[in-house]
Coordinates of C-alpha atoms and ligand atoms in Angstrom, one line a residue:
X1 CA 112.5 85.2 134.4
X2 CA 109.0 85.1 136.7
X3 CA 106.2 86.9 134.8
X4 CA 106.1 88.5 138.3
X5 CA 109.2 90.4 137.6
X6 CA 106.9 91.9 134.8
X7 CA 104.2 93.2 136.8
X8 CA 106.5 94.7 140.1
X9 CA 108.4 96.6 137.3
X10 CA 105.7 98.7 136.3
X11 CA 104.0 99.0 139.1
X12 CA 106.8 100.4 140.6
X13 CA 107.6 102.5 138.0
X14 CA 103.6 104.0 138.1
X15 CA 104.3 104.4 142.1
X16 CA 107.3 107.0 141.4
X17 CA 105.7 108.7 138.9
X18 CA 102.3 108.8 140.6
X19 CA 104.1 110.9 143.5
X20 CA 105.5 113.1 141.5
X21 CA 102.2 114.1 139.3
X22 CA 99.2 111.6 140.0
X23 CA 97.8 112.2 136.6
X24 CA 100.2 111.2 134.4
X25 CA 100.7 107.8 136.2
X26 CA 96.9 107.6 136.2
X27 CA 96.5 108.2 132.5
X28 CA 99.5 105.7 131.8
X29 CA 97.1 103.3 133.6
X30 CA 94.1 104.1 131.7
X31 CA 96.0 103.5 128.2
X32 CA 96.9 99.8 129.3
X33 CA 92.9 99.5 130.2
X34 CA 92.3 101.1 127.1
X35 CA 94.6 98.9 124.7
X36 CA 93.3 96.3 126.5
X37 CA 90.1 96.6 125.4
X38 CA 90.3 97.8 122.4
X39 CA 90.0 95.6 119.1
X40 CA 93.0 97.3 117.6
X41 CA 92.8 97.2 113.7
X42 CA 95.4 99.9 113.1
X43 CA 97.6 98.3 110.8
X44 CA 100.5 100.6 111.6
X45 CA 100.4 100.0 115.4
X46 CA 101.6 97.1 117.4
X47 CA 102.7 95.9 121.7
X48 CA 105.9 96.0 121.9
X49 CA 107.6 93.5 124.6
X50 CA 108.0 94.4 128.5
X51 CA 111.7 94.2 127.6
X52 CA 111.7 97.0 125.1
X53 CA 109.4 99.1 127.0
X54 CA 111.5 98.4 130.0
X55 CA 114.7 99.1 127.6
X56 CA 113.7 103.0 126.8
X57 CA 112.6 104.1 131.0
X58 CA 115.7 104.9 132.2
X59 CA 118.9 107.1 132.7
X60 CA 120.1 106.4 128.9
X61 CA 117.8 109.2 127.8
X62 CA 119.5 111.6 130.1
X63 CA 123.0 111.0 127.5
X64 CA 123.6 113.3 125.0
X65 CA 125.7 110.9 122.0
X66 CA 125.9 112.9 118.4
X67 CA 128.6 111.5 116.1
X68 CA 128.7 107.9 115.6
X69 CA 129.9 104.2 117.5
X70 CA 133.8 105.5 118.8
X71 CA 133.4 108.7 116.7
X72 CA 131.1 110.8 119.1
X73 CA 131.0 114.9 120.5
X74 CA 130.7 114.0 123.6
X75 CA 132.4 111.9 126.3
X76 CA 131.3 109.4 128.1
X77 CA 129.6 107.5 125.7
X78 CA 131.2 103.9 126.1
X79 CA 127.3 102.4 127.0
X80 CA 126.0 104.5 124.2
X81 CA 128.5 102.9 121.9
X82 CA 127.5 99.4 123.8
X83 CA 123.8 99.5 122.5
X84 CA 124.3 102.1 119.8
X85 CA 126.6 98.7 118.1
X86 CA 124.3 96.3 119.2
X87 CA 121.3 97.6 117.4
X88 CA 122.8 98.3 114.2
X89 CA 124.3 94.3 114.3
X90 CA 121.2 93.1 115.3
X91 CA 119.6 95.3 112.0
X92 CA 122.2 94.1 109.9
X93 CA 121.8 90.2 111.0
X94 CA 118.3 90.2 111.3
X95 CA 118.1 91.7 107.8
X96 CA 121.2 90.7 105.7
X97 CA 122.4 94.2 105.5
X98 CA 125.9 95.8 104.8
X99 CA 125.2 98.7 107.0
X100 CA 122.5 99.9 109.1
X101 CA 122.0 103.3 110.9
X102 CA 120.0 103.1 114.2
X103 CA 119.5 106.5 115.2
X104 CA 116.4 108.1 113.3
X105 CA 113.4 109.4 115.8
X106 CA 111.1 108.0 113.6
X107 CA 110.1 106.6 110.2
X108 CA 109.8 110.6 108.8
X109 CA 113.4 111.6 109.9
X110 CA 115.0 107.7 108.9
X111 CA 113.4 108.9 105.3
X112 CA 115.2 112.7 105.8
X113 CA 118.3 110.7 106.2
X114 CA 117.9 108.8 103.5
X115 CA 117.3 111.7 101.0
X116 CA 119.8 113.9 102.3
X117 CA 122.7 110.8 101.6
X118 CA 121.2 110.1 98.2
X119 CA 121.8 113.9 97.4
X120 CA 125.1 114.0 98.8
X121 CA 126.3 110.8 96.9
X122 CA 124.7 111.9 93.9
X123 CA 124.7 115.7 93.2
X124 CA 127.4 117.8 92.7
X125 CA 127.2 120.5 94.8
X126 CA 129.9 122.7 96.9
X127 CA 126.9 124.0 98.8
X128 CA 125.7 120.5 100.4
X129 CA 129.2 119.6 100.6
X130 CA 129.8 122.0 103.6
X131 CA 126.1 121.8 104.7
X132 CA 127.7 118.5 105.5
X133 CA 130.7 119.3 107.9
X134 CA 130.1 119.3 111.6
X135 CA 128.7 122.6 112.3
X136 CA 125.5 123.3 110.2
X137 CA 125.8 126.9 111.7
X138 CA 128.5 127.5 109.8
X139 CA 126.8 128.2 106.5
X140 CA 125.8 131.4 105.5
X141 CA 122.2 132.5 104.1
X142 CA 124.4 132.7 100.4
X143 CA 125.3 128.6 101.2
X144 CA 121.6 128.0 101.8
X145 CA 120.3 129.6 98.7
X146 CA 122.7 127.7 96.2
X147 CA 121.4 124.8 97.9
X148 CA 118.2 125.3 97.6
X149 CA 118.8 125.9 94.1
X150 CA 121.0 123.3 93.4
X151 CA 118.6 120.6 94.5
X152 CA 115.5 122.4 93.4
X153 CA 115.4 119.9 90.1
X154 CA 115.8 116.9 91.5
X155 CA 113.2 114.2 90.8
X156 CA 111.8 111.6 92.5
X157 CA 109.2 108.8 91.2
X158 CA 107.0 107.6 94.1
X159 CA 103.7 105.6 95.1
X160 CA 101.2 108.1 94.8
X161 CA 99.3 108.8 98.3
X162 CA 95.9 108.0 97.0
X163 CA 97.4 104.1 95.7
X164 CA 98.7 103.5 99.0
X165 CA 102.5 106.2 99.1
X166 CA 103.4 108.0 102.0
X167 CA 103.7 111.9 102.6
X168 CA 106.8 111.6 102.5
X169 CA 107.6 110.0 99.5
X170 CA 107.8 113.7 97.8
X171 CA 104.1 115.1 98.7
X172 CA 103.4 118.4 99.5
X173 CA 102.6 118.7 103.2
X174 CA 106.1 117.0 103.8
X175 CA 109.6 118.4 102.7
X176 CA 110.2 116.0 100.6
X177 CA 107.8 117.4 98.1
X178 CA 109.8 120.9 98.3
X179 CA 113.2 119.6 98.0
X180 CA 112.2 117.3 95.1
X181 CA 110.4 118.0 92.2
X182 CA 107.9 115.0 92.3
X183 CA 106.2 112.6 90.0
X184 CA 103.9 109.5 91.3
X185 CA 102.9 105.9 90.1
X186 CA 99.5 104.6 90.8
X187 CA 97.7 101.4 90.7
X188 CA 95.8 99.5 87.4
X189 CA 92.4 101.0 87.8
X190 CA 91.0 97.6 87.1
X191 CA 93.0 95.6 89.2
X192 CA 94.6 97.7 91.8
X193 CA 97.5 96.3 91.4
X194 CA 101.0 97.9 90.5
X195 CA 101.3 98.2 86.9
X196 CA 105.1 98.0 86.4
X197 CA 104.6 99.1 83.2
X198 CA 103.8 102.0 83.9
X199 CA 106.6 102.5 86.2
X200 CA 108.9 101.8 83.8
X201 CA 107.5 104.3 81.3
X202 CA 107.0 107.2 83.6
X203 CA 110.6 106.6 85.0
X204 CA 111.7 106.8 81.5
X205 CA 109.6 109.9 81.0
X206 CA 110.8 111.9 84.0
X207 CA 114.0 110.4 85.0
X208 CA 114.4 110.7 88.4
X209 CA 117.0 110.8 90.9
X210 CA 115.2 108.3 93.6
X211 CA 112.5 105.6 92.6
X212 CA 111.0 105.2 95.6
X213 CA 109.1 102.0 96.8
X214 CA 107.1 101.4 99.6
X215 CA 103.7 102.1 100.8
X216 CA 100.9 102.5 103.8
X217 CA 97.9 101.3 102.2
X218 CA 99.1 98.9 99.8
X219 CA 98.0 95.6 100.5
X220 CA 99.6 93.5 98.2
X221 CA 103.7 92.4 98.0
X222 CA 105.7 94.7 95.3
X223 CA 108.4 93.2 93.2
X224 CA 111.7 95.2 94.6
X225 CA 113.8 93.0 91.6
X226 CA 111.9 94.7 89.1
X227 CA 111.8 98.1 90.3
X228 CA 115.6 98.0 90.8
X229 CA 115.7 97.1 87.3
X230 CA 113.4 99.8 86.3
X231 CA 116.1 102.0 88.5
X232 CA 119.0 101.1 87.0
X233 CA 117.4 101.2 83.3
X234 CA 117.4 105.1 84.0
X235 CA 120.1 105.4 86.8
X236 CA 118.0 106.2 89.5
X237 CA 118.9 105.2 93.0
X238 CA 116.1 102.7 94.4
X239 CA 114.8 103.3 97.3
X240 CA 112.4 101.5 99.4
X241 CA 110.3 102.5 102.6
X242 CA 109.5 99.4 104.5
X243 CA 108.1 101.0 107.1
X244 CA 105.0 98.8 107.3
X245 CA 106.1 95.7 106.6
X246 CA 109.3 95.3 108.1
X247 CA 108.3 92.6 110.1
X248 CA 107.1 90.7 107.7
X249 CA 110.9 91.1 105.6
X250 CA 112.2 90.0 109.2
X251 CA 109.8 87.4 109.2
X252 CA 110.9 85.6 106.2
X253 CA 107.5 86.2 105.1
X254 CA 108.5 88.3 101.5
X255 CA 112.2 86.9 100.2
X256 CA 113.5 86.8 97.3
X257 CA 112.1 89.6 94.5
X258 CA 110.0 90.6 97.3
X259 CA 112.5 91.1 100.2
X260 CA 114.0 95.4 99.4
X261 CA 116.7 94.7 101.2
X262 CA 119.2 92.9 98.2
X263 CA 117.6 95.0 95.8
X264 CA 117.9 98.8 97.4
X265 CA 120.4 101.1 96.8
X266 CA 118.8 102.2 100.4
X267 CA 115.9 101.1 102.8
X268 CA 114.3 103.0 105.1
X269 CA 111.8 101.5 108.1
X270 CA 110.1 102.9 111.2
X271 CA 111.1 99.8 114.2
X272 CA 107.7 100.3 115.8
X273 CA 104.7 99.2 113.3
X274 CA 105.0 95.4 111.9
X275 CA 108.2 94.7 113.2
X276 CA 106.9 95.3 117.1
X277 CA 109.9 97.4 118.1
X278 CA 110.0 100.7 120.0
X279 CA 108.7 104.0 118.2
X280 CA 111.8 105.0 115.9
X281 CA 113.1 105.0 112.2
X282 CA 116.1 103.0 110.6
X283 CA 118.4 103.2 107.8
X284 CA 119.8 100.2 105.9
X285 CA 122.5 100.8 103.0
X286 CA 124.4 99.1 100.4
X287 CA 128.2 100.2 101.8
X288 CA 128.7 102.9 99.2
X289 CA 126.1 105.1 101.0
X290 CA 126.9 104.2 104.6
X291 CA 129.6 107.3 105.4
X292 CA 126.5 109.4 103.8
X293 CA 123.9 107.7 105.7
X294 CA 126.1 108.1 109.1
X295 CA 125.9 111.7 108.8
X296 CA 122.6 111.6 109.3
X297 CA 122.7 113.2 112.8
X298 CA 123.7 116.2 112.9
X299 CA 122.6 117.1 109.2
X300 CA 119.3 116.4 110.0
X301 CA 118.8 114.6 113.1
X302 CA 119.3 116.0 116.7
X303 CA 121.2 113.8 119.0
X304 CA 120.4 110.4 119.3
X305 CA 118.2 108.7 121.8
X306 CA 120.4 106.2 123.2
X307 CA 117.0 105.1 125.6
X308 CA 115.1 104.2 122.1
X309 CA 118.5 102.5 120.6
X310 CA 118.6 100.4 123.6
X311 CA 115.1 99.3 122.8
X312 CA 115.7 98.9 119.3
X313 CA 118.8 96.1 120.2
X314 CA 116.2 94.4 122.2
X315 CA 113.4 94.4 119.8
X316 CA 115.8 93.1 116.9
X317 CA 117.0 90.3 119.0
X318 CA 113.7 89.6 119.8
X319 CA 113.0 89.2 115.7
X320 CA 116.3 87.5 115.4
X321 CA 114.4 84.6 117.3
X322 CA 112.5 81.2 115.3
X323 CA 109.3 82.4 116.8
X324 CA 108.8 85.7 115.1
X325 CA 109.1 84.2 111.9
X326 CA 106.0 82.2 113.2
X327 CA 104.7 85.7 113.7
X328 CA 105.5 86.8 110.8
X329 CA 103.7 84.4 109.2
X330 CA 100.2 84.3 111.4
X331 CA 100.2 88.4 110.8
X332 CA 99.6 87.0 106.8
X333 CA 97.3 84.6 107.5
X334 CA 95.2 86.8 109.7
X335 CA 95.0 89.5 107.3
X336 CA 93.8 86.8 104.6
X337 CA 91.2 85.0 107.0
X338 CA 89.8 88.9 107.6
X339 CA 90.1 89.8 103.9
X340 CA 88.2 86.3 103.1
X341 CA 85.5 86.7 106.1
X342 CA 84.7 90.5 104.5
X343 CA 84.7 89.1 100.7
X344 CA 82.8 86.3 102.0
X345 CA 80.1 88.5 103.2
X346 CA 80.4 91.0 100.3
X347 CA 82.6 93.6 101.0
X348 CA 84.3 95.2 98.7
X349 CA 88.3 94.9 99.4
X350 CA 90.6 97.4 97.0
X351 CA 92.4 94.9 94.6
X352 CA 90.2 91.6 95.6
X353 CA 91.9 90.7 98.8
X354 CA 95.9 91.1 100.8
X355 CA 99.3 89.3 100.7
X356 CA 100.5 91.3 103.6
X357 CA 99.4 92.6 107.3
X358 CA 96.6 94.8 105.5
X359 CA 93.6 95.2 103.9
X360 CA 91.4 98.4 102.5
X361 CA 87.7 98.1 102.3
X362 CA 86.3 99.9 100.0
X363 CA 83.4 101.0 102.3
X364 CA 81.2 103.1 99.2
X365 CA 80.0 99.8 99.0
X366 CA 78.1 100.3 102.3
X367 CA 76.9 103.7 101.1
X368 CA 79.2 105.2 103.7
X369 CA 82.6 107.6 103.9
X370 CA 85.9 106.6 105.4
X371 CA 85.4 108.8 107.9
X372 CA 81.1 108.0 108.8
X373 CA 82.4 104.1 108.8
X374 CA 85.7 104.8 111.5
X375 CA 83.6 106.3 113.9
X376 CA 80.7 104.1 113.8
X377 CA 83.6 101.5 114.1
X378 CA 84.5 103.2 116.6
X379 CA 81.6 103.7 118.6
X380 CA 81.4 99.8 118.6
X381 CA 84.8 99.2 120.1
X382 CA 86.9 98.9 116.8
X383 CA 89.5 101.1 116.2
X384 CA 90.1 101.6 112.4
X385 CA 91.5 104.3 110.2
X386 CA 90.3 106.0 107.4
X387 CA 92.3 105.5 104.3
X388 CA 91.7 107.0 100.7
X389 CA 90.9 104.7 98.0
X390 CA 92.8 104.8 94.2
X391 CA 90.7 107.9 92.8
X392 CA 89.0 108.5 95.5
X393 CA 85.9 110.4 95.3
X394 CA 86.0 111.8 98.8
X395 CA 89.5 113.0 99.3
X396 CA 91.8 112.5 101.9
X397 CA 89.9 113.9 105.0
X398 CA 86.4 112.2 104.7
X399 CA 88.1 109.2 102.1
X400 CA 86.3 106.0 101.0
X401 CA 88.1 103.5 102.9
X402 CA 89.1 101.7 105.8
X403 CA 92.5 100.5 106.6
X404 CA 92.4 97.6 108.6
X405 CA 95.8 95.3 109.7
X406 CA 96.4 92.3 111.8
X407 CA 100.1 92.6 113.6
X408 CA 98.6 94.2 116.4
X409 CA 96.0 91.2 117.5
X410 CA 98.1 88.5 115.9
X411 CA 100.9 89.3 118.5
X412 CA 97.9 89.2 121.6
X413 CA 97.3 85.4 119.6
X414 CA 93.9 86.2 117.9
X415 CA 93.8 83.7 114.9
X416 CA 91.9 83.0 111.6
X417 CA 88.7 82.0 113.6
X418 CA 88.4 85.4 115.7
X419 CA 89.9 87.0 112.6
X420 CA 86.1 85.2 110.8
X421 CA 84.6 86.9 114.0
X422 CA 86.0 90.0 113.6
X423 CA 84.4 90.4 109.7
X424 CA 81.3 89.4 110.9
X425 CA 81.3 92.6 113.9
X426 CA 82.5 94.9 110.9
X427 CA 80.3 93.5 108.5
X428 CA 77.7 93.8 110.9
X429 CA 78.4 97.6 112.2
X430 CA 78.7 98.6 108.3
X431 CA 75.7 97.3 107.1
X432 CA 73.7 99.0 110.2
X433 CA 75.2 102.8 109.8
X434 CA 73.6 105.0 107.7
X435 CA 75.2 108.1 106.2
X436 CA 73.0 111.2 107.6
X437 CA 72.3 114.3 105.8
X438 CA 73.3 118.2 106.1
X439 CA 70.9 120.7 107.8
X440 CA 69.6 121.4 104.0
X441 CA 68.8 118.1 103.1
X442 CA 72.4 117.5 101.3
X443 CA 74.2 114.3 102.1
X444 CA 76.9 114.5 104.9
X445 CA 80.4 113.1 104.3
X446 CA 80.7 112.9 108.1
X447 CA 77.3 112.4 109.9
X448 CA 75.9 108.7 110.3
X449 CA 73.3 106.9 112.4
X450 CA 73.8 104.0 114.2
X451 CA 71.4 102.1 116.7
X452 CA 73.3 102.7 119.9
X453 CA 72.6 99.6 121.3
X454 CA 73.6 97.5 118.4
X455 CA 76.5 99.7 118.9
X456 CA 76.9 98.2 122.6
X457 CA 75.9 95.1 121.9
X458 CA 79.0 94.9 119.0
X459 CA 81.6 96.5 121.6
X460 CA 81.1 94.2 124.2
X461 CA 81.1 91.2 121.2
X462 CA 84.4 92.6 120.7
X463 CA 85.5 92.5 124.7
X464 CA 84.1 88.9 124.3
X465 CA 86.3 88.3 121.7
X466 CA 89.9 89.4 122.8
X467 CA 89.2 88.0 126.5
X468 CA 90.9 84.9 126.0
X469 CA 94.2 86.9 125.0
X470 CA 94.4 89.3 127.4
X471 CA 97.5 91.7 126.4
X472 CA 100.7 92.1 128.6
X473 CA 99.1 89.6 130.4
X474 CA 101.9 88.9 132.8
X475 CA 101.6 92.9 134.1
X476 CA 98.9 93.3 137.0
X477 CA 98.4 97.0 138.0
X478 CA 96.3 96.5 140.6
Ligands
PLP1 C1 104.5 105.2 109.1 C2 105.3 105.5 107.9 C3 106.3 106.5 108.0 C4 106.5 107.4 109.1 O1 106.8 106.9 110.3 P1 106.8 107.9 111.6 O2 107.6 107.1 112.6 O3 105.4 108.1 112.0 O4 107.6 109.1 111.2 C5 107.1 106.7 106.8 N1 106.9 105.9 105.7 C6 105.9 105.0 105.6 C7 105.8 104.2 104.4 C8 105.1 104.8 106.7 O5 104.1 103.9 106.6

């Protein structure tokens, strides 16, 4: 295929749009510019290929599909099925899993799914058994109510969000943490590591349904063949969320006791973070959960995106090839050349360093908030997140540290030498900010000073830095 094929695509693609409303093709535009120029340390964002971009524009989203491959509510779904199969064999290959289910929206609803089949395998309960038959409508407000009381005491043991968990492993703010009654497990406050331990003796404390695994902000590998044994020592299901790292399982980068995927009952993943896919969820099962798992739309899910699916078949394939392993691989060795360029010039990195795609900076040791040290980031052309740190002093808004991850720049080629650069910009930009004070003298959790033109001078550093790997490099808008 020409790389020119590439660049007519889109631009003919921004020319319909752009004579339907201007704006929207101009702001789709201004993103590509943007991401160009960006030094994109989100460790949960990615560029996916032209291919799965070019996968999810078109007519497939205008097809309604609920039910499953050959099983659907509508006709006319014989491409559906096509891609729909596709996906899930690429998923299953790619992964060595008995069955995976394509169809979650997103990482949130691909955990929802989850949940919903672990309940339905597990509890006994007439109530969810006919809130899973075809027509949700049909239950009453009565059927609803013994629900919610049947399920209102079940457990489930999860990463807690301030060691590096998810919302949705049973917090608050999510549904999870109403439909389950929720415990967490933290870190080693010495080391930051995962005490399993710990694990062990709060699971035999509180005995829950689901042990979850799986994190955001965790930046070391996890030991799924323990935690499966900590599972079945009190017959939990085992759950893990590798949302984050996905790629890096595809990758061949964490096997054996570190690879979920043998050692789940059930693993969830978003397809658009590590693994580089378009923005959507997953489900892999063992085969005992898969008729569970397959209800997933309509019991929680609306219908399908067949556009996104179609993506997601191309994506996989693309991890199926040798060279993402490669990938896979420089993502790790980036994250430890920036972990060792920050250590190096004495940051302070939660648990001493990374085995994955991530690292958290600890940036009290700069006198600063998570939230002063992302914008002054920021303002010098690197794009961060805040993160809370184990304990964190500062809460989740304003925090005490910075997420930072690799996938994104590995996959434009940056290596371990700009990954050296990129510690010394940070390094640089964090030593020069200064937290600011409130109007009556009391120190501000948000305000900061920062010399504007050391500022400019670090952003265009940073343009400096990514010019040699321009991104999408084959797509000219001009
Ligand atoms: C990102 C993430 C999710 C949510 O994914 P969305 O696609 O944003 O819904 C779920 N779990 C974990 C562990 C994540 O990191």
């Amino acid at each position: 295929m020409s790389r020119n094929a590439e660049s007519t695509a889109f631009r003919s693609a921004l020319e319909v749009i752009r004579a339907v409303e201007p704006r929207v093709a101009d702001a789709i535009g201004a993103e590509l510019t943007d991401q160009r120029e960006s030094l994109k340390l989100i460790a949960s964002e990615n560029y996916a290929s032209p291919a799965t971009l070019l996968a999810m524009g078109n007519w497939f989203s205008d097809k309604y599909a609920e039910g499953t491959v050959g099983r659907r509510f509508y006709a006319g779904c014989q491409n559906v099925d096509t891609v729909e199969a596709l996906a899930a064999e690429h998923a299953r290959e790619l992964f060595g899993a008995a069955h995976a289910y394509v169809q979650p929206h997103s990482g949130i609803d691909a955990n929802l799914v989850a949940f919903w089949a672990v309940l339905a395998d597990r509890v006994e309960s007439p109530a969810l058994k006919k809130a899973q038959v075809r027509q949700v409508n049909d239950l009453t407000e009565a059927d609803w109510f013994a629900l919610r009381r049947e399920l209102g005491n079940q457990r489930m043991l999860g990463m807690s969000l301030d060691a590096g968990g998810h919302l949705t492993h049973g917090f608050r703010p999510n549904i999870s943490g109403k439909m389950f009654d929720q415990r967490s497990y933290g870190t080693d406050p010495a080391t930051g590591l995962i005490d399993y331990d710990r694990v062990a003796e709060a699971a035999r404390e509180f005995k829950p349904l689901i042990l979850v695994g799986g994190y955001s902000a965790y930046p070391r590998k996890v030991n799924f063949r323990i935690l499966r044994e900590i599972a079945d020592s009190v017959g939990a299901t085992f759950m893990v969320d590798m949302a984050h790292f996905a790629g890096l399982v595809a990758g061949k980068v964490f096997t054996g006791d570190f690879d979920p995927v043998p050692h789940a009952h059930i693993v969830t993943t978003t397809t658009h973070k590590s693994l580089r896919g378009p923005r959507g969820g997953m489900v892999l099962c063992q085969p005992e959960l898969a008729d569970q798992v397959d209800r997933g739309c309509p019991m929680v899910l609306g219908g399908p995106l067949p556009h996104v699916m179609a993506a997601k078949a191309v994506a996989l394939a693309e991890a199926r090839r040798p060279d993402f392993a490669d990938y896979a691989q420089r993502i790790v060795d980036n994250s430890r050349a920036l972990a060792e360029g920050l250590l190096r010039r004495g940051a302070k990195l939660v648990t001493g360093g990374t085995d994955n795609h991530l690292v958290l900076i600890d940036v009290s040791g700069y006198g600063l908030t998570g939230r002063q040290a992302e914008q002054a980031l920021l303002d010098s052309g690197i794009v961060t997140n805040r993160n809370s740190v184990p304990q964190d002093p500062n809460g989740a808004w304003y925090t005490s540290g910075i997420r930072i991850g690799t996938p994104a720049l590995t996959t434009r080629g940056l290596g371990t030498a700009e990954m050296d650069q990129t510690a010394e910009l940070m390094h640089t930009v964090l030593t020069a900010t200064t937290a600011g004070a409130n109007a009556d003298g009391t120190p501000s959790k948000a305000k900061y000073a920062l010399d504007p033109a050391l500022a400019d001078k670090i952003a265009r550093q940073a343009t400096d830095l990514l010019a040699p790997f321009p991104l999408y490099p084959a797509i000219d808008l001009a």
